[in-house]
Short mmCIF file of N, CA and C in Angstrom, two decimals:
data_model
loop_
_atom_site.label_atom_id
_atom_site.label_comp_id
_atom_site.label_asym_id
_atom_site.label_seq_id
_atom_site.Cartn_x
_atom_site.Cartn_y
_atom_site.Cartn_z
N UNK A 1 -7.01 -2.03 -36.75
CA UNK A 1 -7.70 -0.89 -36.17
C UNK A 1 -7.83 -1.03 -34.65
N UNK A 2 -8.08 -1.86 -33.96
CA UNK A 2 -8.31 -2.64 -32.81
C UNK A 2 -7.04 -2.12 -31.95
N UNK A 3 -5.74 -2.40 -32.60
CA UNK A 3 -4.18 -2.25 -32.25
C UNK A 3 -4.24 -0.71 -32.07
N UNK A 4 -4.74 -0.12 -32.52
CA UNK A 4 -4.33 1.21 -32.72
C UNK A 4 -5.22 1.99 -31.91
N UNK A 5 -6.39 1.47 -31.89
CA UNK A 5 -7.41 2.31 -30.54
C UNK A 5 -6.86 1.82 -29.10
N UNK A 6 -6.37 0.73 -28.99
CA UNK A 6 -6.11 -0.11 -27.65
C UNK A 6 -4.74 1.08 -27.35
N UNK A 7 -3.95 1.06 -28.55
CA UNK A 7 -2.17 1.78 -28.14
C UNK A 7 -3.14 3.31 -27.79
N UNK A 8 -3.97 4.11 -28.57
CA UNK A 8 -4.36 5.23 -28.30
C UNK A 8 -4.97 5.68 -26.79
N UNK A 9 -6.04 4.36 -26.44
CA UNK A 9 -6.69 4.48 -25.04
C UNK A 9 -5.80 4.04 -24.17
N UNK A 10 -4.18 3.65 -24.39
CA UNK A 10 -3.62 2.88 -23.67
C UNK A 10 -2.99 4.46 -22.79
N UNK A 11 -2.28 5.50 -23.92
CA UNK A 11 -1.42 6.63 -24.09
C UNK A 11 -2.32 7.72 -23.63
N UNK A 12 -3.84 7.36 -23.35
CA UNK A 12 -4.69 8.21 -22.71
C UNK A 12 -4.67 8.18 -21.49
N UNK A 13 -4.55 7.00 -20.87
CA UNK A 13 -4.63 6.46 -19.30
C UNK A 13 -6.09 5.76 -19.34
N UNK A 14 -6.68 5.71 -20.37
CA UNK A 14 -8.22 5.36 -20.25
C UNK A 14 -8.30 4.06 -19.77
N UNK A 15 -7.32 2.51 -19.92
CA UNK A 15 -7.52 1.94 -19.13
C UNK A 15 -6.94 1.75 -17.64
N UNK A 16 -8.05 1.58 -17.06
CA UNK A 16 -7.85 1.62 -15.79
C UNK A 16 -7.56 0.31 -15.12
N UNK A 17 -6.71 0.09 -13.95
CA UNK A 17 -6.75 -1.11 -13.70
C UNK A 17 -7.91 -1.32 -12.66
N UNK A 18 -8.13 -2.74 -12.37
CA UNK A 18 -9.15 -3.15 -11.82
C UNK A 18 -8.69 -3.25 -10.37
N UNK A 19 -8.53 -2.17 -9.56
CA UNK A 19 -7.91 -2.24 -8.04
C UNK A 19 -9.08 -3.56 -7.03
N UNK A 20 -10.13 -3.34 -7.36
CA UNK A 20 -10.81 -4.45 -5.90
C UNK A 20 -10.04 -5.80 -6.71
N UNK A 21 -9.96 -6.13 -7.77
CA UNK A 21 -9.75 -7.21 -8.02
C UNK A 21 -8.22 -7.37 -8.03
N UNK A 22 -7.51 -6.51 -7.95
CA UNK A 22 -6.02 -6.54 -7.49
C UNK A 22 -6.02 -6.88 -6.21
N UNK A 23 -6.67 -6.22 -5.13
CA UNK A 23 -6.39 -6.38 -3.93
C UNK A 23 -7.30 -7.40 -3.90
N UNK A 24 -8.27 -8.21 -3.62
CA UNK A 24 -8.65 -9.29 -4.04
C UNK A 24 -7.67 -10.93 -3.89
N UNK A 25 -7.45 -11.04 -2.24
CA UNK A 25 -6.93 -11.95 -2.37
C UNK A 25 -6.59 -12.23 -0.76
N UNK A 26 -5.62 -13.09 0.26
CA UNK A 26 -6.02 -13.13 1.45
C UNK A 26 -4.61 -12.63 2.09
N UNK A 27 -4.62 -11.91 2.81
CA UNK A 27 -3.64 -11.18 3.59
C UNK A 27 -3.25 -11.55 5.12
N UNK A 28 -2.41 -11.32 5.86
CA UNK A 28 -2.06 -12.05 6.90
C UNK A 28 -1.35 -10.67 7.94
N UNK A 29 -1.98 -11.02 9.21
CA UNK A 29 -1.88 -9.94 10.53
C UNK A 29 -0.26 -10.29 11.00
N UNK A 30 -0.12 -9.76 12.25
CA UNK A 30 0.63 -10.14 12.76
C UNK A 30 1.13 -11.47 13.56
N UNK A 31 -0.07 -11.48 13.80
CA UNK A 31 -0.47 -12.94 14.76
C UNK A 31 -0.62 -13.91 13.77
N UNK A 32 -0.74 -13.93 12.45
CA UNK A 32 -0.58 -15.32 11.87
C UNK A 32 -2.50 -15.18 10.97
N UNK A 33 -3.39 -14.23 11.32
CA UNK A 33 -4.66 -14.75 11.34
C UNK A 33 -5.03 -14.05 9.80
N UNK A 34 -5.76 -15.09 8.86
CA UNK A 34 -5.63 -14.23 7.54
C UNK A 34 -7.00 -13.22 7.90
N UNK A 35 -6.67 -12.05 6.50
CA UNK A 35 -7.70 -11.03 6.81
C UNK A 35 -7.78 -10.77 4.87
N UNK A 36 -9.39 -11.51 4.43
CA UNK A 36 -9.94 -10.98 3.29
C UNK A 36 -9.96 -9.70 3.18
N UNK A 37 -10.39 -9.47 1.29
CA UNK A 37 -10.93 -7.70 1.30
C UNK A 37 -12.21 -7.93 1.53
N UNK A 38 -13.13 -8.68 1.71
CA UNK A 38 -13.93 -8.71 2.01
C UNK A 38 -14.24 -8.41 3.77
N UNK A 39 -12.85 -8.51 4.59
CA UNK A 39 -12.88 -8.15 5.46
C UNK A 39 -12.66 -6.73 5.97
N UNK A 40 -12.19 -5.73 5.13
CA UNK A 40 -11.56 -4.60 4.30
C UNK A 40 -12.93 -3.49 3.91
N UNK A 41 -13.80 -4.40 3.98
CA UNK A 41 -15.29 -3.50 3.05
C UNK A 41 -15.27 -2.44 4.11
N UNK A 42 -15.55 -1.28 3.26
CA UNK A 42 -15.43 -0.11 4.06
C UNK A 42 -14.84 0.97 4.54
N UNK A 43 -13.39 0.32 4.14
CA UNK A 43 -12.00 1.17 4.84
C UNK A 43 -11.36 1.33 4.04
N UNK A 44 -10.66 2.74 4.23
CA UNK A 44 -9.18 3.37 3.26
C UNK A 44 -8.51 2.21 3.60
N UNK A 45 -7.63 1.93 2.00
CA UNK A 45 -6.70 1.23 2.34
C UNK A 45 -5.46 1.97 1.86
N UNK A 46 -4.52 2.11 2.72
CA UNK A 46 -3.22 2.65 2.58
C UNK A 46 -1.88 1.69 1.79
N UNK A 47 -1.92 1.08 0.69
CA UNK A 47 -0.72 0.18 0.11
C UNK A 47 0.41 0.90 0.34
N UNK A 48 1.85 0.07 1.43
CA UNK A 48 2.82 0.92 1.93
C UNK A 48 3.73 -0.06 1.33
N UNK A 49 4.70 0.24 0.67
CA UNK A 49 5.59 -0.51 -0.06
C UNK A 49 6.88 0.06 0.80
N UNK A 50 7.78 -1.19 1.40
CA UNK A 50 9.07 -0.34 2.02
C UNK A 50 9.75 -1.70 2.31
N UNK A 51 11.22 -2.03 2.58
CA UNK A 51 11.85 -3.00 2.74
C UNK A 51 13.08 -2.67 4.00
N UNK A 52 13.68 -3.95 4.81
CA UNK A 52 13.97 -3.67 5.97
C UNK A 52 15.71 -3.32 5.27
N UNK A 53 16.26 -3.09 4.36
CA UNK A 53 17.27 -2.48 3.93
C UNK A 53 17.46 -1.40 3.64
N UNK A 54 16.02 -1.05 3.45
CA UNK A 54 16.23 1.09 2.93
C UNK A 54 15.81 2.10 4.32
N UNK A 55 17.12 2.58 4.31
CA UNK A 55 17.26 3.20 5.40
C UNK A 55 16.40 4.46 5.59
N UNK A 56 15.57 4.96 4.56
CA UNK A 56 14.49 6.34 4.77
C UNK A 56 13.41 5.15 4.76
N UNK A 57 13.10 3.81 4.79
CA UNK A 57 12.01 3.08 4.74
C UNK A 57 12.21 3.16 6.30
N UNK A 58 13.45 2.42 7.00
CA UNK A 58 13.62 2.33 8.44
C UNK A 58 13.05 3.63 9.09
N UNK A 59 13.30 4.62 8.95
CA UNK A 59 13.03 5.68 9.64
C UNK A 59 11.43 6.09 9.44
N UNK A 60 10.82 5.69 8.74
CA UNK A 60 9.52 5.64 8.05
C UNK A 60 8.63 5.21 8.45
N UNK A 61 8.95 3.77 8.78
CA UNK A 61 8.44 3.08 9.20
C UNK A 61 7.47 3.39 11.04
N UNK A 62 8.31 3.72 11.66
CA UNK A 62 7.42 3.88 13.33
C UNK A 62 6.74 5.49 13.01
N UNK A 63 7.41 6.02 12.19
CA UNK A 63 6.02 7.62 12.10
C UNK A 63 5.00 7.29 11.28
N UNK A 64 4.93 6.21 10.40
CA UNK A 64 3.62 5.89 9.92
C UNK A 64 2.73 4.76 10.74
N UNK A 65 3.70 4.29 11.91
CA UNK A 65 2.89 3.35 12.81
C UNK A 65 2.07 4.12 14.19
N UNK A 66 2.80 5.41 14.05
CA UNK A 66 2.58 6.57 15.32
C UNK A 66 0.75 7.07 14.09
N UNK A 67 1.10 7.42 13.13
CA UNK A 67 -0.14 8.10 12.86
C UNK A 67 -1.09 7.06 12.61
N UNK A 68 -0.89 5.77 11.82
CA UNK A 68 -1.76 4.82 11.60
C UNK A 68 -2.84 4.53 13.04
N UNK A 69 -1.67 4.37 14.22
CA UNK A 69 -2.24 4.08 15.46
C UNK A 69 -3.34 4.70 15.98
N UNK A 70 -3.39 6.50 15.55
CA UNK A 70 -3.59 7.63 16.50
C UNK A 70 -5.52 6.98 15.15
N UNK A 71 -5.24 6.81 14.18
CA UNK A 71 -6.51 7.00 13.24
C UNK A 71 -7.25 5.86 12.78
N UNK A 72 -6.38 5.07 12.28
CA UNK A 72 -7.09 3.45 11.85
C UNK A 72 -8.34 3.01 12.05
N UNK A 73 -8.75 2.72 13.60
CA UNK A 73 -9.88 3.09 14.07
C UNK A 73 -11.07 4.14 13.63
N UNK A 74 -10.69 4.65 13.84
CA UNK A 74 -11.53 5.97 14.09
C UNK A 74 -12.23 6.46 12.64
N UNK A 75 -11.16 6.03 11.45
CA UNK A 75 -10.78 6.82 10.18
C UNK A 75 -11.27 5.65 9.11
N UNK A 76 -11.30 4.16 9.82
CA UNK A 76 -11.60 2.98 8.93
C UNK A 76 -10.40 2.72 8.29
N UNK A 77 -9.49 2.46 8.25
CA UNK A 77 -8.29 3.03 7.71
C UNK A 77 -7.29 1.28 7.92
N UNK A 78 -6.91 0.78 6.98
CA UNK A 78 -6.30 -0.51 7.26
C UNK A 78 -5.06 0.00 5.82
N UNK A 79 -3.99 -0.74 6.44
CA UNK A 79 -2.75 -1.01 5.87
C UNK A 79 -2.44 -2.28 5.46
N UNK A 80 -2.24 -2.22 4.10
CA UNK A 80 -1.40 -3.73 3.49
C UNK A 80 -0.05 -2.99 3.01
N UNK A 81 1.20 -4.08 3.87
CA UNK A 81 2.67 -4.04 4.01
C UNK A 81 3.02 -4.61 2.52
N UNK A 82 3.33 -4.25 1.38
CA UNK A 82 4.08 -4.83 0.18
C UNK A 82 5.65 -4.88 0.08
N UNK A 83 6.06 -6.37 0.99
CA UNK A 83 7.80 -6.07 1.03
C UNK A 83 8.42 -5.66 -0.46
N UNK A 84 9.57 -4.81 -0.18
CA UNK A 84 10.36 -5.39 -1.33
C UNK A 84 11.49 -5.63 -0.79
N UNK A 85 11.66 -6.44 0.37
CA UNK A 85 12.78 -6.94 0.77
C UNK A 85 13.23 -7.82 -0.95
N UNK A 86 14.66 -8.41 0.14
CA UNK A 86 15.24 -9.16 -1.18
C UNK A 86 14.90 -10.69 -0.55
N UNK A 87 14.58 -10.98 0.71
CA UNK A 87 14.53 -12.19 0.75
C UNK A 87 13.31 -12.37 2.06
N UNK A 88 12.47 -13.41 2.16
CA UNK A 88 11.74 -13.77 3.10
C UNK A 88 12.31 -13.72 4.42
N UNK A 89 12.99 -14.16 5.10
CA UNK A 89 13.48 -14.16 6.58
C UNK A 89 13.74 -12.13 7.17
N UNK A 90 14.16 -11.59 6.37
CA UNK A 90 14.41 -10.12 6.11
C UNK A 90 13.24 -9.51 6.54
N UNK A 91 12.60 -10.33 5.69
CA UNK A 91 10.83 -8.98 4.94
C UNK A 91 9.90 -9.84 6.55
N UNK A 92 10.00 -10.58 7.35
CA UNK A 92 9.30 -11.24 8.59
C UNK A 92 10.04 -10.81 9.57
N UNK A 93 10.82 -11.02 9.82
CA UNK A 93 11.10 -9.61 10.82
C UNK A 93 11.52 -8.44 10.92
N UNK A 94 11.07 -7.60 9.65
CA UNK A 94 10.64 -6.51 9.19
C UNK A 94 9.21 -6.14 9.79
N UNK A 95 8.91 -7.38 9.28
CA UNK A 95 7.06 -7.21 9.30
C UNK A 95 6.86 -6.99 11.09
N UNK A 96 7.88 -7.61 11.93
CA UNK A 96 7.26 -7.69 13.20
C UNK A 96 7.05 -6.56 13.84
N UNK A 97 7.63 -5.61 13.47
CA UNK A 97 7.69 -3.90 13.88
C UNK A 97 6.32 -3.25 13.12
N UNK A 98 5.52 -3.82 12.54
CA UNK A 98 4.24 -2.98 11.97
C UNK A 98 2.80 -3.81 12.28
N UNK A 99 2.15 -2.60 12.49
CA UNK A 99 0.41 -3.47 13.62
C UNK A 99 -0.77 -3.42 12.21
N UNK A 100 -0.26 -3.37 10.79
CA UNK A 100 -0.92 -3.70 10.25
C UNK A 100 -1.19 -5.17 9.51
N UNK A 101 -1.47 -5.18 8.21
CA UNK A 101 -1.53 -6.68 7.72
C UNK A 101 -0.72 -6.61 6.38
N UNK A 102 -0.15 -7.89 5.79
CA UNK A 102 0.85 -8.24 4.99
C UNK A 102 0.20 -8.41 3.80
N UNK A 103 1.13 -8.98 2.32
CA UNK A 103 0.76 -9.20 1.08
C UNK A 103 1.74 -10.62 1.27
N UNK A 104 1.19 -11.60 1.15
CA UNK A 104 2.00 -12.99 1.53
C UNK A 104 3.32 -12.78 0.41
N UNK A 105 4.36 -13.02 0.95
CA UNK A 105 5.74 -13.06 0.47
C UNK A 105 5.29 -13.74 -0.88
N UNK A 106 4.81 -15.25 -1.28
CA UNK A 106 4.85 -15.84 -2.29
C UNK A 106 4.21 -14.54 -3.71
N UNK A 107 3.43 -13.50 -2.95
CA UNK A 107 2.68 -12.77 -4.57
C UNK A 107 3.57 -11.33 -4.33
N UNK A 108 4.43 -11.58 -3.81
CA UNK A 108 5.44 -10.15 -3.99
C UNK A 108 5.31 -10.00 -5.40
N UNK A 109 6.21 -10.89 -5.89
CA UNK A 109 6.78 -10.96 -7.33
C UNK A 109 5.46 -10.41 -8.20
N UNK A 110 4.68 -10.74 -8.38
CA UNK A 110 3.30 -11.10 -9.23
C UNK A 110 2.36 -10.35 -8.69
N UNK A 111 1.43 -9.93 -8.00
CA UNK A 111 0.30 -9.29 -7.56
C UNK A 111 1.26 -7.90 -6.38
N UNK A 112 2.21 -8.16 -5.78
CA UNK A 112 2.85 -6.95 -5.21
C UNK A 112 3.19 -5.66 -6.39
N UNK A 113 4.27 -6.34 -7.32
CA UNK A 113 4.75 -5.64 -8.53
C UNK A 113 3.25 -5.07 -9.70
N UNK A 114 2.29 -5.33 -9.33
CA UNK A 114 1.37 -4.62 -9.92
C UNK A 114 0.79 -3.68 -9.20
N UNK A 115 0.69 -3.93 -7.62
CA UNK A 115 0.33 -3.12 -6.66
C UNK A 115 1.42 -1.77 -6.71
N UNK A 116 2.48 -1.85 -6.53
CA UNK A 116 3.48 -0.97 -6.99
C UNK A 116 2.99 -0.07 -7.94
N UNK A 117 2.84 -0.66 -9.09
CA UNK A 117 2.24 0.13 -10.47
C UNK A 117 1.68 1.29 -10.00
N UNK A 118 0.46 1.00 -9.39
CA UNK A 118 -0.26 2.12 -8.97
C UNK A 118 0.38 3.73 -7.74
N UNK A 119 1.09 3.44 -7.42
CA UNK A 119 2.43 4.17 -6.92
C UNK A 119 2.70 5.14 -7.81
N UNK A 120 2.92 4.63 -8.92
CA UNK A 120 3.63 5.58 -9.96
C UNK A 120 4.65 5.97 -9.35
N UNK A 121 5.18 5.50 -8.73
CA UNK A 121 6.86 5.80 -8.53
C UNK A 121 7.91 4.83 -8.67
N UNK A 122 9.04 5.53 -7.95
CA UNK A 122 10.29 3.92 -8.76
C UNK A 122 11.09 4.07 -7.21
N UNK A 123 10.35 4.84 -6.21
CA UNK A 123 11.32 4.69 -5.50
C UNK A 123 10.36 4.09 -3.85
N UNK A 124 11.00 3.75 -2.65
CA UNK A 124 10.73 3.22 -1.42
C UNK A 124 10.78 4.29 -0.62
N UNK A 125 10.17 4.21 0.74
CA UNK A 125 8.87 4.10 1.02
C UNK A 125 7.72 4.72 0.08
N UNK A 126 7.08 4.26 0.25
CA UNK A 126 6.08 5.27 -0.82
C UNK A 126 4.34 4.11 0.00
N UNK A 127 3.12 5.10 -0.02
CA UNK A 127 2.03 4.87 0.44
C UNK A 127 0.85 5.26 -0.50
N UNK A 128 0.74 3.90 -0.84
CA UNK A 128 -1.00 4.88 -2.20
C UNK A 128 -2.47 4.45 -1.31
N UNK A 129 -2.64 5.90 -1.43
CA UNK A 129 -4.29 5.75 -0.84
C UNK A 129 -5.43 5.36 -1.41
N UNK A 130 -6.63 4.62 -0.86
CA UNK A 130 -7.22 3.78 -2.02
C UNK A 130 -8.63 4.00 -1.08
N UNK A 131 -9.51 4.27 -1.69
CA UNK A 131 -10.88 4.35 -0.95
C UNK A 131 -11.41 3.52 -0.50
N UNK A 132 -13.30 3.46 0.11
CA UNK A 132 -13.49 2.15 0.12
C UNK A 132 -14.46 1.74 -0.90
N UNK A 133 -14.49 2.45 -2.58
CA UNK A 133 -15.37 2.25 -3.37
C UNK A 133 -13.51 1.64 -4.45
N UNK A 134 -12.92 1.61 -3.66
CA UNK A 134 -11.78 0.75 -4.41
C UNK A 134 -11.27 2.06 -5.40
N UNK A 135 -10.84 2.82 -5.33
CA UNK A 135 -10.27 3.92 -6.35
C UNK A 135 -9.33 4.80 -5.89
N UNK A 136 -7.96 4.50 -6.53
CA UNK A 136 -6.70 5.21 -6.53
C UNK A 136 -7.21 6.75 -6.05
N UNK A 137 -6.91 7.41 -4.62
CA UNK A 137 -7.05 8.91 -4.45
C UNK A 137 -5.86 9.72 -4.17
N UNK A 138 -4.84 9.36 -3.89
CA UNK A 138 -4.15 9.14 -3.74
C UNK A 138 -2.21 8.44 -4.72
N UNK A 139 -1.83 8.52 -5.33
CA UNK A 139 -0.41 7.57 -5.41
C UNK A 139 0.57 7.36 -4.70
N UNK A 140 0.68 8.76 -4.24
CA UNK A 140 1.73 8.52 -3.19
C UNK A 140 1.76 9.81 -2.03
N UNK A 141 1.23 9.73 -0.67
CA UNK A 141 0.65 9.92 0.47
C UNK A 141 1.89 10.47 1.30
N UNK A 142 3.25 9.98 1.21
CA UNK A 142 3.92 9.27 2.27
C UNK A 142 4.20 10.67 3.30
N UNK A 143 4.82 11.71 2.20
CA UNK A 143 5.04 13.21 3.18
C UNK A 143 3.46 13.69 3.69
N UNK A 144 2.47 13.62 3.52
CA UNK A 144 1.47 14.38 3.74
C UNK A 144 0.93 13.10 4.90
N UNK A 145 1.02 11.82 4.67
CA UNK A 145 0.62 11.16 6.04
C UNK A 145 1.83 11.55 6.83
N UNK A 146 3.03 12.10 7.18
CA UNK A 146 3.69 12.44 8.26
C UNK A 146 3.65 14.02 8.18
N UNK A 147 3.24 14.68 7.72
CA UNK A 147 3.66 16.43 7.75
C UNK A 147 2.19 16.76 7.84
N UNK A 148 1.36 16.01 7.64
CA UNK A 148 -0.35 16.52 7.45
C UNK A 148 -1.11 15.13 7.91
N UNK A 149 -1.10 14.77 8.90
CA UNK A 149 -2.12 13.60 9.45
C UNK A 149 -3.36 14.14 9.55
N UNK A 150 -3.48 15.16 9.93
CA UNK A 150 -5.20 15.53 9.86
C UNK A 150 -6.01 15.42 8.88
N UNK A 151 -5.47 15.58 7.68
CA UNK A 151 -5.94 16.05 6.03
C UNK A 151 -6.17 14.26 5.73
N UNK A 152 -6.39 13.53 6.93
CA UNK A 152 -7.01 12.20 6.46
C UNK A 152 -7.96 12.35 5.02
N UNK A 153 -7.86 11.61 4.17
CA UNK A 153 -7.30 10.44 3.83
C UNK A 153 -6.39 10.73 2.72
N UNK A 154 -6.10 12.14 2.63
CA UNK A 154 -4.83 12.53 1.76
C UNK A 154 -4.98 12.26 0.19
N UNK A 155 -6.91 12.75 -0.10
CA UNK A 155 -6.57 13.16 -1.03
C UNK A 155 -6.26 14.17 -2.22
N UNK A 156 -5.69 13.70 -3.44
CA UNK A 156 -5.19 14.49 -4.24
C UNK A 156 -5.46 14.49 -5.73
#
């Protein structure tokens, strides 16, 4: 019986995943300096999944660093980078072109690929917006943070 309510609430969407405790873990700037979610309390977080091989990620990439720039501040608004490069040396100087903070290469595989999940998509670039009471508002942002920057924090 157990099997069969779990498959039923599963096919509902009723469980939810536990996003603070996904993101829940220590992240790294540009400069090398780590940054907790505990450092995070407070602010949209934007999860931007993109890799330095996909060429609509390349182009993607400096118009979401043009609007991040213009609001971040102002908006509370912090970015965690989820490579999906194919290899570490790639996905770091990838990273050096963006003024936000990283998901350490080692939890790509494992804590990135669940971060993804919440995306609900299968494809790159893609941006899920996340409050600061920790809750999916957002899955995927990416045209409306470049065609609608005002309509901060894009949700839907």
């Amino acid at each position: 019986m157990k099997i069969v309510i779990s498959f039923l609430l599963a096919l509902t969407g009723a469980y939810c995943v536990d996003v603070k405790s996904l993101l829940d873990t220590t992240y790294t700037d540009g400069a090398g300096k780590n940054v907790t979610l505990s450092d995070l309390s407070g602010n949209y977080i934007g999860l931007y999944f993109s890799a330095s091989w996909c060429p609509h990620c390349r182009d993607y990439t400096p118009e979401l660093v043009k609007v991040y720039n213009k609001l971040h501040e102002d908006k509370n608004w912090q970015i965690i980078w989820v490579s999906e490069d194919h290899n570490e040396p790639d996905s770091n100087n990838y990273f050096k072109e963006m003024p936000w903070i990283r998901l350490s290469w080692s939890e790509k595989a494992t804590r990135g690929k669940s971060m993804f999940k919440l995306s609900k998509q299968h494809y790159i670039p893609a941006v899920t917006m996340i409050d600061p009471s920790y809750n999916v508002i957002n899955p995927e942002c990416s045209d409306q943070i470049t065609f609608e920057p005002e309509d901060f924090p894009w949700k839907r």
